PDB file of C-alpha atoms in Angstrom:
ATOM      1  CA  MET A 278     -94.524  32.614-129.725  1.00 86.00           C
ATOM      2  CA  VAL A 279     -97.420  35.029-129.140  1.00 90.00           C
ATOM      3  CA  MET A 280    -100.006  32.268-129.550  1.00 91.00           C
ATOM      4  CA  ASN A 281     -98.196  30.086-126.997  1.00 90.00           C
ATOM      5  CA  LEU A 282     -98.063  32.989-124.560  1.00 93.00           C
ATOM      6  CA  ASP A 283    -101.773  33.599-125.096  1.00 92.00           C
ATOM      7  CA  VAL A 284    -102.637  29.943-124.421  1.00 89.00           C
ATOM      8  CA  ILE A 285    -100.521  29.975-121.259  1.00 92.00           C
ATOM      9  CA  ALA A 286    -102.181  33.202-120.080  1.00 91.00           C
ATOM     10  CA  VAL A 287    -105.692  31.835-120.653  1.00 85.00           C
ATOM     11  CA  ALA A 288    -104.855  28.545-118.916  1.00 87.00           C
ATOM     12  CA  ALA A 289    -103.333  30.431-115.983  1.00 88.00           C
ATOM     13  CA  GLY A 290    -106.406  32.641-115.756  1.00 82.00           C
ATOM     14  CA  VAL A 291    -108.605  29.558-115.533  1.00 80.00           C
ATOM     15  CA  VAL A 292    -106.497  27.544-113.088  1.00 84.00           C
ATOM     16  CA  LEU A 293    -104.908  30.130-110.785  1.00 83.00           C
ATOM     17  CA  PRO A 294    -108.097  31.299-109.020  1.00 78.00           C
ATOM     18  CA  ILE A 295    -108.620  27.721-107.838  1.00 77.00           C
ATOM     19  CA  VAL A 296    -105.015  27.088-106.843  1.00 80.00           C
ATOM     20  CA  ILE A 297    -104.073  30.370-105.167  1.00 78.00           C
ATOM     21  CA  LYS A 298    -105.943  30.981-101.941  1.00 73.00           C
ATOM     22  CA  VAL A 299    -105.618  34.595-100.859  1.00 74.00           C
ATOM     23  CA  ASP A 300    -107.763  36.857 -98.764  1.00 76.00           C
ATOM     24  CA  PHE A 301    -110.098  38.270-101.375  1.00 70.00           C
ATOM     25  CA  ASP A 302    -112.485  41.111-100.698  1.00 73.00           C
ATOM     26  CA  ASN A 303    -115.796  39.866-102.085  1.00 68.00           C
ATOM     27  CA  LYS A 304    -117.072  43.435-102.330  1.00 73.00           C
ATOM     28  CA  VAL A 305    -114.740  43.952-105.292  1.00 72.00           C
ATOM     29  CA  VAL A 306    -116.920  41.682-107.467  1.00 74.00           C
ATOM     30  CA  SER A 307    -120.410  42.850-108.357  1.00 80.00           C
ATOM     31  CA  PHE A 308    -122.172  39.494-108.501  1.00 80.00           C
ATOM     32  CA  PRO A 309    -125.367  40.804-110.196  1.00 83.00           C
ATOM     33  CA  HIS A 310    -123.208  42.379-112.904  1.00 83.00           C
ATOM     34  CA  LEU A 311    -121.244  39.139-113.275  1.00 83.00           C
ATOM     35  CA  VAL A 312    -124.473  37.149-113.660  1.00 84.00           C
ATOM     36  CA  GLU A 313    -125.712  39.614-116.269  1.00 85.00           C
ATOM     37  CA  ARG A 314    -122.508  39.348-118.304  1.00 87.00           C
ATOM     38  CA  PHE A 315    -122.433  35.563-118.243  1.00 85.00           C
ATOM     39  CA  GLU A 316    -126.131  35.441-119.096  1.00 86.00           C
ATOM     40  CA  SER A 317    -125.450  37.633-122.148  1.00 88.00           C
ATOM     41  CA  LEU A 318    -122.625  35.332-123.206  1.00 86.00           C
ATOM     42  CA  ALA A 319    -124.860  32.252-122.848  1.00 87.00           C
ATOM     43  CA  ILE A 320    -127.707  33.887-124.796  1.00 88.00           C
ATOM     44  CA  ILE A 321    -125.297  34.673-127.645  1.00 89.00           C
ATOM     45  CA  MET A 322    -124.029  31.090-127.609  1.00 87.00           C
ATOM     46  CA  PHE A 323    -127.567  29.673-127.668  1.00 88.00           C
ATOM     47  CA  GLY A 324    -128.374  31.994-130.586  1.00 88.00           C
ATOM     48  CA  GLU A 325    -125.328  30.793-132.503  1.00 86.00           C
ATOM     49  CA  THR A 326    -126.373  27.214-131.777  1.00 86.00           C
ATOM     50  CA  VAL A 327    -129.827  27.799-133.243  1.00 85.00           C
ATOM     51  CA  VAL A 328    -128.377  29.482-136.324  1.00 86.00           C
ATOM     52  CA  SER A 329    -125.864  26.696-136.928  1.00 84.00           C
ATOM     53  CA  MET A 330    -128.605  24.080-136.517  1.00 82.00           C
ATOM     54  CA  ALA A 331    -130.276  25.391-139.677  1.00 81.00           C
ATOM     55  CA  ASP A 332    -128.064  23.040-141.705  1.00 78.00           C
ATOM     56  CA  TYR A 333    -129.866  20.048-140.171  1.00 78.00           C
ATOM     57  CA  PHE A 334    -133.194  21.074-141.679  1.00 81.00           C
ATOM     58  CA  GLU A 335    -133.757  20.022-145.274  1.00 82.00           C
ATOM     59  CA  LEU A 336    -136.723  21.415-147.175  1.00 79.00           C
ATOM     60  CA  ASN A 337    -136.956  18.457-149.534  1.00 85.00           C
ATOM     61  CA  GLN A 338    -137.028  15.737-146.883  1.00 84.00           C
ATOM     62  CA  PHE A 339    -139.076  15.703-143.663  1.00 82.00           C
ATOM     63  CA  SER A 340    -137.338  14.248-140.621  1.00 83.00           C
ATOM     64  CA  LEU A 341    -138.020  14.314-136.906  1.00 87.00           C
ATOM     65  CA  ILE A 342    -134.349  14.374-135.897  1.00 83.00           C
ATOM     66  CA  PRO A 343    -133.826  18.119-136.550  1.00 83.00           C
ATOM     67  CA  MET A 344    -136.995  18.892-134.612  1.00 86.00           C
ATOM     68  CA  VAL A 345    -135.836  16.799-131.659  1.00 88.00           C
ATOM     69  CA  VAL A 346    -132.438  18.529-131.710  1.00 83.00           C
ATOM     70  CA  PHE A 347    -134.100  21.955-131.907  1.00 86.00           C
ATOM     71  CA  LEU A 348    -136.525  21.110-129.082  1.00 91.00           C
ATOM     72  CA  SER A 349    -133.636  19.823-126.958  1.00 88.00           C
ATOM     73  CA  VAL A 350    -131.681  23.058-127.413  1.00 87.00           C
ATOM     74  CA  MET A 351    -134.796  25.125-126.623  1.00 90.00           C
ATOM     75  CA  MET A 352    -135.394  23.098-123.458  1.00 92.00           C
ATOM     76  CA  LEU A 353    -131.750  23.599-122.472  1.00 88.00           C
ATOM     77  CA  PHE A 354    -132.173  27.329-122.985  1.00 90.00           C
ATOM     78  CA  GLY A 355    -135.430  27.383-121.023  1.00 90.00           C
ATOM     79  CA  SER A 356    -133.930  25.532-118.083  1.00 89.00           C
ATOM     80  CA  TYR A 357    -130.887  27.821-118.180  1.00 87.00           C
ATOM     81  CA  VAL A 358    -133.059  30.958-118.069  1.00 87.00           C
ATOM     82  CA  LEU A 359    -135.188  29.572-115.230  1.00 87.00           C
ATOM     83  CA  GLN A 360    -132.109  28.752-113.183  1.00 85.00           C
ATOM     84  CA  ILE A 361    -130.407  32.078-113.829  1.00 83.00           C
ATOM     85  CA  HIS A 362    -133.492  34.162-113.006  1.00 78.00           C
ATOM     86  CA  TYR A 363    -135.154  32.177-110.239  1.00 80.00           C
ATOM     87  CA  VAL A 364    -132.639  29.859-108.576  1.00 80.00           C
ATOM     88  CA  ILE A 365    -129.527  32.034-108.245  1.00 80.00           C
ATOM     89  CA  GLU A 366    -129.428  34.532-105.399  1.00 78.00           C
ATOM     90  CA  HIS A 367    -128.414  37.693-107.260  1.00 73.00           C
ATOM     91  CA  ARG A 368    -127.459  39.747-104.196  1.00 77.00           C
ATOM     92  CA  GLN A 369    -124.841  37.427-102.760  1.00 78.00           C
ATOM     93  CA  SER A 370    -121.323  38.520-101.925  1.00 73.00           C
ATOM     94  CA  THR A 371    -118.945  36.060-103.544  1.00 73.00           C
ATOM     95  CA  ARG A 372    -116.136  35.821-106.061  1.00 70.00           C
ATOM     96  CA  GLY A 373    -118.442  33.951-108.414  1.00 74.00           C
ATOM     97  CA  LEU A 374    -116.032  31.139-109.263  1.00 75.00           C
ATOM     98  CA  VAL A 375    -118.790  28.512-109.458  1.00 78.00           C
ATOM     99  CA  LEU A 376    -120.737  30.765-111.820  1.00 80.00           C
ATOM    100  CA  MET A 377    -117.674  31.353-113.995  1.00 80.00           C
ATOM    101  CA  TYR A 378    -116.585  27.733-114.234  1.00 81.00           C
ATOM    102  CA  SER A 379    -120.097  26.447-114.904  1.00 82.00           C
ATOM    103  CA  HIS A 380    -120.403  28.933-117.762  1.00 83.00           C
ATOM    104  CA  PHE A 381    -117.103  27.715-119.202  1.00 83.00           C
ATOM    105  CA  LEU A 382    -118.716  24.279-119.395  1.00 83.00           C
ATOM    106  CA  ILE A 383    -121.931  25.675-120.892  1.00 84.00           C
ATOM    107  CA  VAL A 384    -120.078  27.534-123.655  1.00 83.00           C
ATOM    108  CA  ILE A 385    -117.852  24.541-124.428  1.00 83.00           C
ATOM    109  CA  SER A 386    -120.861  22.190-124.486  1.00 82.00           C
ATOM    110  CA  LEU A 387    -122.878  24.415-126.802  1.00 82.00           C
ATOM    111  CA  ASN A 388    -119.916  24.686-129.150  1.00 80.00           C
ATOM    112  CA  MET A 389    -119.541  20.901-129.151  1.00 81.00           C
ATOM    113  CA  LEU A 390    -123.233  20.513-130.058  1.00 75.00           C
ATOM    114  CA  THR A 391    -122.845  22.512-133.225  1.00 72.00           C
ATOM    115  CA  ALA A 392    -119.276  21.706-134.274  1.00 70.00           C
ATOM    116  CA  PRO A 393    -119.155  19.788-137.553  1.00 61.00           C
TER     117      PRO A 393
END
């Protein structure tokens, strides 16, 4: 019962900001703080991805596939950092829904990369 309620609450928290259009004071959300928090979450997820990729590397057998996977994840991380630091306007006044939903996709994608 509690797990079902939790799933419903999480799903409502994801969907309701898109569905319900109310007058929202954008000054309530500190966008630079929001960017910082989501950046921390993404850095943790990239770190977990690198740690879980250690299983791909075998000391007894040399293969290029683990190196390509590792380089791909590092390039993903590099492009993420460049976009977060240089492309996003940190002093904007917005609810940050695009930032939030794009980070949902980033976290889900990184988890799918490393899931067995």
